[in-house]
Amino acid sequence: MTDQALLDKVLAFAPGKVAVEEYVNTYPALRVEADALHDLARFLKENEETDFDYLMCLSGVDWGANLGVVYHLRSTRHGHVLVLKTQTPERITPTIDTISDLWVGAEFHEREVYDMFGIRFTNHPDMRRIFMSDKWMGFPLRKDYQASNPLHLETEGAYEDEGIRKLASGKGKDETFIINFGPQHPSTHGVLRLVITLEGENVDQVQPHCGYIHRGIEKMCEHLTYQQIVHLTDRMDYLSAHINNEAVCLCVEKALQVEVPLRAQYIRTIMDELTRVASHLLFWTSFGMDLGATTCFFYSMRERDHILDIFEETCGARLVLSYVCPGGVMYDLHPNFQRRVKDFIREMRRRLPEYHRLLSGNVIFQGRSRNIGVLSHENAVSFGVTGPSGRASGWHCDVRKQDPYHVYSQVDFQEAIRTEGDVFARYMLRMDELETSLNIIEQLIDQIPSGDYAAKMKPVIRVPEGEYYQRVETARGDLGVWLVSQGDKFPYRLKFRSPGFSTLAALPHLCHGFKIADLIAISGSLDFVIPDIDR
Amino acid sequence: MMPTDFKDNEALEQLRESGTNVVLTTVSDLVSWGRANSLWPLMFATSCCGIEIMAAGAARTDFSRFGIEVYRSSPRQADLMVVAGTIVHKMAPVLKRLYDQMADPKYVVAMGNCAISGGPFRDSYHVVNGIEDIIPVDVYIPGCPVRPEALLYGIMQLQRKIKVSYSLPLGKKEEDK
Ligand code: SF4
């Protein structure tokens, strides 16, 4: 359906309640009255022609007089996108109907909006704060947030937490007990905290508690220039640092309609794929270690060091690169770049079979990962589990194919897909992607055109008024950047739709009924980076 | 007895003649030396800098050369806490609790700008501006992220510090008390 036909259809559904947004916007956008939202959302999801089954992004925003919620919907079948914008009538006790009954993944996103803006979602199953502790005063992302919250050092008692009280109540059976997992635990890959109820050895419910590394990046961005913001983004998902940088730069470039020189696009694409390889290598390490295979660590870190050397020679940094800037890249390539990348590809190709011999074929490993934590295609879409984890459930969600940026449209590559949806499939999919990435790099490395490595940009970038959305494929999935600009040198609102956050929402669903040891395998296979979840 | 008390070499010569190897030290020094070379760190990393700890443990920089490879998951078994990464308000009580659970003697290394001062996130509403507000710090290692080499250097500074400290109350000099 064309954008216009889509808009007409929606306007006809709820006349008087919906209006087309005149603002500059990447996607067709509609303004919806708050009371008509739920019905319209249901219609859009269930109608065959619209079929919006993927809730791409759900963000809150403070418009001054009132608060708003913005929904980015996408149809996996038709590929079209629609933005719904709604507003609360006032800001003292703002409420909006939940849509978590339609898209399960919305549950977490709505809790985030509640935490940051104080909008209550009626009929939401679990309306609690998600990042900040229950005692936190004020809602940080509101523009008038001034509350001072002193540092508390006393540890909270378990039952002071509303969520844990909820878990504990209504459980009458003797065998049920609640255990705490994290935030300091070697298998959580950072500071994730899970509160788990167990029936014997079987997992009943899992309640993720986030916010132990919530750094308030979105709020900080509202007081930083676009060049400065780039440096914060790589600290979110530090394993895909380069790709995160790009997301913001691409969004700014899209808004300014800057033509990025071809050379820069090639460089960015190659660096993207190198980052992806490095990230998947680290996944291999940590996943192997989670399941008790310590040797993996030494093998993949050795190869990863080669990539880091290339990064270091190119831009001076190993991990958080900040090599991209709006308009291109910061510096030109080092003369050694091509040679070293080619050496690396040769080396990596030689090593990959060794990796498979070490881990993939191992009987114990297979026993612990096959048919564990199965995620169906339908649930993957509904939760918004993108990236390798989504593709392992048979969902074609690779942004590099769906919404190609840079030179991905000119590269010949196959989107890796598996359909089993279990832990083993998620693992193997990442191994497949290693090869895909090497192929992509190989196609590009000899073709890098000469020319400028960055377009000329003004030292102070003012993004024209409007709302822009940009998606990129990080090593963890679909990273979305939603930028609202009012023509200033700072963004009015910058929202990161982080892949890990949606994936985490699926974890309780995946673990239900499995053994506690499988929980480690499942959460390992989802490849979390916690600062990416918490931002 | 202090080393300076060995004014008379006769005793030493007798020992030597009977085939004994003699090393002169104090018990305190010996203990400090042992402590410095078998630091067991706590596995504790909140964000990006933690990845560089992993890299420091890998084959290239291999920190087991310095006796710090036995990473413990429980604070009760650890002597050294390398605070790698940003500490936010919600994490601060946890950090303090972990520190309190470690047995003496215990040491803290603040790794990365975030742990030192809040780093790039200093202005944020939820970030602690330096962990010294919460726990005492022995060595600060700046960097964002800290390179593995820098981490090794920092920990070697800590080892130097441990080696010159008096580890037993017996060995304490009067003025130190
Ligand atoms: S100092 Fe830099 S690299 Fe280290 S945790 Fe902080 S932001 Fe990350």
XYZ file of C-alpha atoms in Angstrom, chain A residues 175-461:
287
model
C 8.347 -25.877 46.883
C 8.269 -22.392 45.412
C 11.063 -20.132 46.373
C 12.475 -16.899 45.118
C 16.121 -16.485 44.308
C 18.038 -13.423 43.397
C 20.467 -13.509 40.489
C 22.788 -10.555 40.024
C 23.440 -7.671 39.723
C 26.946 -8.882 40.460
C 27.127 -12.314 38.918
C 29.600 -13.638 36.356
C 26.877 -14.981 34.068
C 24.777 -11.887 33.749
C 27.352 -10.230 31.467
C 27.240 -7.077 33.498
C 24.843 -5.749 36.025
C 21.570 -7.317 35.093
C 19.472 -8.492 37.989
C 16.922 -11.244 37.681
C 14.565 -12.289 40.422
C 13.503 -15.842 39.743
C 10.784 -17.975 41.275
C 11.595 -21.651 41.208
C 9.454 -24.722 41.531
C 12.073 -27.190 42.582
C 14.687 -26.775 39.882
C 12.320 -25.434 37.274
C 12.014 -21.778 36.501
C 8.531 -20.447 36.948
C 8.792 -16.704 36.602
C 11.667 -14.404 35.851
C 11.507 -10.764 36.687
C 14.253 -8.621 35.202
C 15.301 -5.620 37.253
C 17.149 -3.094 35.161
C 18.706 0.233 35.860
C 21.913 -0.798 37.587
C 23.777 0.937 34.793
C 21.157 3.474 33.725
C 23.342 6.439 32.869
C 20.737 8.857 31.645
C 22.210 9.183 28.166
C 18.962 10.376 26.588
C 18.681 13.258 29.005
C 22.345 14.194 28.606
C 21.924 14.313 24.838
C 19.435 17.139 25.209
C 22.283 19.395 26.302
C 24.967 18.269 23.882
C 25.756 19.121 20.303
C 25.450 16.423 17.687
C 29.190 15.928 17.458
C 29.338 15.399 21.199
C 26.426 12.992 21.232
C 28.324 10.626 18.975
C 30.791 10.042 21.785
C 28.116 8.959 24.212
C 26.507 6.516 21.829
C 29.437 4.146 21.672
C 29.259 3.691 25.426
C 25.791 2.190 25.107
C 26.439 -0.959 23.171
C 30.191 -0.846 23.412
C 30.613 -4.034 21.441
C 28.972 -2.414 18.425
C 30.422 0.989 19.207
C 31.038 1.939 15.615
C 27.543 1.018 14.486
C 25.983 3.016 17.300
C 27.980 6.073 16.277
C 26.710 5.663 12.804
C 23.084 5.556 13.848
C 23.207 9.101 15.166
C 25.337 10.367 12.291
C 23.045 8.821 9.693
C 20.056 10.377 11.392
C 21.648 13.815 11.367
C 22.760 13.391 7.771
C 19.269 12.337 6.783
C 17.826 15.419 8.420
C 20.337 17.747 6.800
C 20.219 15.854 3.500
C 23.967 15.664 3.351
C 25.517 13.499 0.696
C 28.190 11.381 2.370
C 31.173 10.798 0.042
C 31.330 7.306 -1.377
C 34.716 6.663 0.151
C 33.357 7.367 3.611
C 30.438 5.052 2.966
C 32.762 2.242 2.007
C 34.946 2.823 5.032
C 31.939 2.876 7.309
C 30.543 -0.326 5.890
C 33.805 -2.184 6.259
C 34.260 -0.930 9.803
C 30.673 -1.958 10.539
C 31.348 -5.489 9.547
C 34.655 -5.637 11.398
C 32.804 -4.458 14.489
C 30.211 -7.144 13.985
C 32.879 -9.808 13.687
C 34.568 -8.563 16.858
C 31.277 -8.565 18.696
C 30.320 -12.057 17.600
C 33.759 -13.289 18.579
C 33.193 -11.925 22.043
C 29.804 -13.593 22.064
C 31.502 -16.869 21.278
C 33.847 -16.337 24.192
C 31.261 -15.437 26.736
C 28.701 -17.952 25.628
C 31.262 -20.721 25.768
C 32.328 -19.596 29.214
C 28.721 -19.488 30.403
C 28.402 -23.122 29.500
C 31.731 -24.002 31.060
C 34.040 -24.002 28.060
C 36.814 -21.721 29.238
C 39.150 -22.453 26.347
C 36.947 -20.425 23.998
C 38.144 -17.322 25.728
C 41.737 -17.737 24.589
C 40.894 -18.593 21.024
C 38.492 -15.873 20.134
C 40.223 -13.109 22.060
C 43.301 -13.852 19.980
C 41.438 -13.210 16.746
C 39.591 -10.281 18.211
C 42.888 -8.621 19.049
C 43.714 -8.538 15.332
C 40.588 -6.509 14.674
C 41.315 -4.203 17.564
C 44.778 -3.621 16.134
C 43.222 -2.577 12.847
C 40.886 -0.224 14.694
C 43.728 1.215 16.661
C 45.782 1.894 13.587
C 42.805 3.509 11.902
C 41.554 5.812 14.620
C 43.615 5.335 17.756
C 40.956 3.624 19.840
C 40.435 -0.044 20.481
C 36.962 -0.383 21.837
C 34.894 2.785 21.753
C 35.908 4.153 18.410
C 34.028 7.421 17.810
C 35.497 7.235 14.339
C 32.362 8.399 12.600
C 31.351 12.024 12.574
C 28.373 13.653 10.918
C 29.301 13.862 7.240
C 31.827 11.062 7.040
C 34.629 9.738 9.141
C 37.182 11.586 11.257
C 40.384 10.597 9.476
C 41.402 8.853 6.330
C 42.435 5.222 6.378
C 45.889 4.137 7.354
C 47.919 2.901 4.346
C 48.158 -0.526 5.974
C 44.415 -0.892 6.309
C 43.649 -2.972 3.254
C 46.562 -5.317 3.719
C 45.783 -5.946 7.341
C 42.100 -6.505 6.769
C 42.887 -9.037 4.054
C 45.328 -10.790 6.338
C 42.679 -10.924 8.985
C 40.070 -12.420 6.664
C 42.502 -15.132 5.628
C 43.347 -15.850 9.246
C 39.737 -15.874 10.367
C 38.679 -18.242 7.580
C 41.409 -20.606 8.668
C 40.288 -20.451 12.293
C 36.539 -20.819 11.885
C 36.534 -24.599 11.366
C 38.611 -24.835 14.511
C 35.925 -22.951 16.403
C 33.294 -25.345 15.204
C 35.422 -28.319 16.161
C 35.974 -26.878 19.608
C 32.475 -25.903 20.558
C 29.726 -26.341 17.982
C 30.227 -30.049 17.590
C 30.707 -30.759 21.266
C 28.129 -33.231 22.574
C 27.720 -31.597 25.964
C 27.355 -28.222 24.369
C 24.711 -29.455 21.964
C 22.873 -31.222 24.730
C 22.688 -28.029 26.683
C 21.583 -25.863 23.814
C 19.329 -27.819 21.477
C 15.577 -27.397 22.028
C 16.187 -25.048 24.917
C 14.469 -21.682 25.127
C 12.542 -21.877 21.888
C 11.278 -18.566 20.568
C 8.602 -18.792 17.907
C 8.557 -16.506 14.896
C 5.325 -14.918 16.043
C 6.649 -14.154 19.502
C 9.908 -12.830 18.139
C 7.962 -10.245 16.143
C 5.587 -9.427 18.958
C 8.367 -8.920 21.492
C 10.507 -7.157 18.936
C 13.435 -9.548 19.317
C 15.587 -8.471 16.397
C 19.107 -9.150 15.244
C 20.625 -12.621 15.292
C 18.183 -13.767 17.975
C 15.206 -12.813 15.834
C 16.669 -14.283 12.676
C 17.246 -17.582 14.468
C 13.455 -17.747 14.788
C 13.011 -17.332 11.074
C 12.195 -13.634 11.070
C 13.768 -11.705 8.192
C 14.610 -8.663 10.246
C 18.027 -7.642 8.989
C 17.988 -3.858 8.612
C 20.858 -4.145 6.165
C 18.404 -5.841 3.806
C 15.153 -4.130 4.767
C 16.303 -0.546 4.985
C 19.741 -0.591 3.387
C 22.069 2.209 4.336
C 25.592 2.949 3.089
C 26.592 0.537 0.380
C 24.749 -2.500 1.673
C 22.367 -2.356 -1.262
C 25.287 -2.892 -3.635
C 26.788 -5.792 -1.777
C 25.826 -9.320 -2.613
C 25.061 -11.139 0.624
C 22.549 -13.561 2.025
C 20.680 -12.772 5.191
C 21.495 -15.628 7.566
C 18.285 -17.340 8.681
C 17.508 -20.319 10.862
C 14.101 -21.472 11.908
C 14.529 -23.609 15.029
C 14.542 -20.626 17.376
C 16.372 -22.436 20.154
C 19.620 -21.600 21.907
C 21.663 -23.615 19.450
C 20.102 -21.839 16.466
C 20.903 -18.457 17.974
C 24.466 -19.570 18.501
C 24.869 -21.009 15.017
C 23.306 -17.969 13.463
C 26.035 -15.789 14.870
C 28.611 -18.180 13.518
C 26.916 -17.921 10.108
C 27.010 -14.175 10.350
C 30.727 -14.238 10.954
C 31.110 -15.726 7.498
C 28.609 -13.321 5.968
C 30.508 -10.395 7.396
C 33.812 -11.693 6.072
C 32.220 -12.031 2.631
C 30.921 -8.494 2.723
C 34.283 -7.103 3.734
C 35.989 -9.097 1.025
C 33.731 -7.651 -1.644
C 34.377 -4.100 -0.552
C 37.966 -4.011 0.525
C 39.471 -3.680 -2.959
C 36.783 -1.343 -4.214
C 37.250 1.565 -1.812
C 37.046 4.585 -4.118
C 39.380 7.514 -3.739
C 38.104 10.927 -2.838
C 37.048 12.768 0.287
C 36.542 10.902 3.490
C 34.070 13.410 4.874
C 31.623 15.934 3.536
C 32.099 19.524 4.584
C 29.909 20.272 7.553
C 29.330 23.447 9.481
C 31.113 23.456 12.841
C 27.785 24.038 14.577
C 25.164 21.681 13.246
